[in-house]
C-alpha cells in the first residue's frame, strides 16, 4: 500500500483527500490511498518524523503545522527553506524532504485562468502579511515581479515579511495609504481571510488601481468574494482562489506517484460540489 496523508488540526475541512483520491482513481494508481490525519499541535513534530514508520510515503501539511513540519525535518527544498514552512513531505533516497508548493499553486492558477498573465508586467500589491502572503510574495519575486507592495493592518508584520524573505524590491504600506500602493499596480491579491463566507469583506477602494490590473483572492468560499465582485464590476480581470488549492497539490502527487496530474474542470466541479457550491 502506498499511503499518503494530510496532517492538520482540525482536518475535517481539508479537501486534499478529495483532490488526491480523485487523481488516484483517474490514473488508476494501484494500491494507493490518501487519508486525513488529525494531529494535535503537541504531537505534530513526532508524527511527522515517524511518517515512514507509520507506513506513509509522503504527506501534506496544513494549518497549524507548516512551521512545525519545517523544524521537524532536516532536508528541505529551496522554497521551504526560504519560507520556513512546509506543505508537502516527500520520501527521497536520503530520507524525508519538506517542500513548499503554495507559491507554485498561486502562480499556476493565474497562468491557468488569466491567459497571457505574467508577473513581470508590473508591481504586485498584497493585502496581508501572514503565511499565505509569504508564499505568494516569494513566488511572485521568483516569477519576475518588478516590485512587491505589502499592505497590512500591522506594519511590523509587513516589515518582518520583507526582511525575513529578503525581498529585493518591496515596500510596506499602512492601510490608510492603500491608494498609493494601488497606483500603477498590475496585480492585486487578497491574502487575508477577509471576505470568507461573505463576512467582513475587504473594503479597499479600488479607484486608484489601473483597469489593466488583475485581481485575485486566496479566499474561495464564496468563489466570488466581495473584493472580486467589486473588481469585476469596475472592469478588472479577476481570478478566484480555488485553483491555488488545486494546483498546489500537483507537485506532491507527481513526487509520490510518478504521474503529473491535471487540474481539470471536472476536478474543480467535484471540489465545488463538495463545498456545497455550484
Ligand atoms: P495565513 O497564514 O493563512 O496567511 P495569518 O498568518 O493569520 O494567516 O495572517 C492573516 C493576515 O490577515 C494578516 O496579515 C492579518 O493582519 P495582521 O497582520 O494585522 O493581523 C490579516 N487580517 C486578518 N483579519 C483582518 C482584519 N479584520 N482586518 C485586516 N487584516 C486582517
mmCIF file with all atom_site columns, C-alpha atoms in Angstrom, residues 17 28 40 52 56 60-61 87 99 117 124 149 162 168 202 207 220 225 230 238 248 276:
data_model
loop_
_atom_site.group_PDB
_atom_site.id
_atom_site.type_symbol
_atom_site.label_atom_id
_atom_site.label_alt_id
_atom_site.label_comp_id
_atom_site.label_asym_id
_atom_site.label_entity_id
_atom_site.label_seq_id
_atom_site.pdbx_PDB_ins_code
_atom_site.Cartn_x
_atom_site.Cartn_y
_atom_site.Cartn_z
_atom_site.occupancy
_atom_site.B_iso_or_equiv
_atom_site.pdbx_formal_charge
_atom_site.auth_seq_id
_atom_site.auth_comp_id
_atom_site.auth_asym_id
_atom_site.auth_atom_id
_atom_site.pdbx_PDB_model_num
ATOM 1  C CA . UNK A 1 17  ? -8.175  13.816 0.282   1.00 0.00 ? 17  UNK A CA 1
ATOM 2  C CA . UNK A 1 28  ? -5.651  4.062  -11.728 1.00 0.00 ? 28  UNK A CA 1
ATOM 3  C CA . UNK A 1 40  ? -2.691  17.845 17.835  1.00 0.00 ? 40  UNK A CA 1
ATOM 4  C CA . UNK A 1 52  ? 7.822   6.284  7.343   1.00 0.00 ? 52  UNK A CA 1
ATOM 5  C CA . UNK A 1 56  ? 3.405   6.718  4.753   1.00 0.00 ? 56  UNK A CA 1
ATOM 6  C CA . UNK A 1 60  ? 0.671   17.237 3.013   1.00 0.00 ? 60  UNK A CA 1
ATOM 7  C CA . UNK A 1 61  ? 0.804   19.569 5.968   1.00 0.00 ? 61  UNK A CA 1
ATOM 8  C CA . UNK A 1 87  ? 3.154   21.957 2.972   1.00 0.00 ? 87  UNK A CA 1
ATOM 9  C CA . UNK A 1 99  ? 8.808   21.216 0.280   1.00 0.00 ? 99  UNK A CA 1
ATOM 10 C CA . UNK A 1 117 ? -0.662  36.881 -17.447 1.00 0.00 ? 117 UNK A CA 1
ATOM 11 C CA . UNK A 1 124 ? 2.095   43.403 -7.285  1.00 0.00 ? 124 UNK A CA 1
ATOM 12 C CA . UNK A 1 149 ? 3.944   46.107 -2.159  1.00 0.00 ? 149 UNK A CA 1
ATOM 13 C CA . UNK A 1 162 ? 10.054  41.771 3.682   1.00 0.00 ? 162 UNK A CA 1
ATOM 14 C CA . UNK A 1 168 ? 14.806  42.807 -3.173  1.00 0.00 ? 168 UNK A CA 1
ATOM 15 C CA . UNK A 1 202 ? -12.052 43.756 2.060   1.00 0.00 ? 202 UNK A CA 1
ATOM 16 C CA . UNK A 1 207 ? -10.346 53.662 -7.751  1.00 0.00 ? 207 UNK A CA 1
ATOM 17 C CA . UNK A 1 220 ? -12.570 30.648 -2.312  1.00 0.00 ? 220 UNK A CA 1
ATOM 18 C CA . UNK A 1 225 ? -15.626 37.328 -2.835  1.00 0.00 ? 225 UNK A CA 1
ATOM 19 C CA . UNK A 1 230 ? -16.261 44.881 -6.986  1.00 0.00 ? 230 UNK A CA 1
ATOM 20 C CA . UNK A 1 238 ? -10.383 38.524 -11.887 1.00 0.00 ? 238 UNK A CA 1
ATOM 21 C CA . UNK A 1 248 ? -0.527  23.360 -5.070  1.00 0.00 ? 248 UNK A CA 1
ATOM 22 C CA . UNK A 1 276 ? -21.771 22.964 -1.390  1.00 0.00 ? 276 UNK A CA 1
#
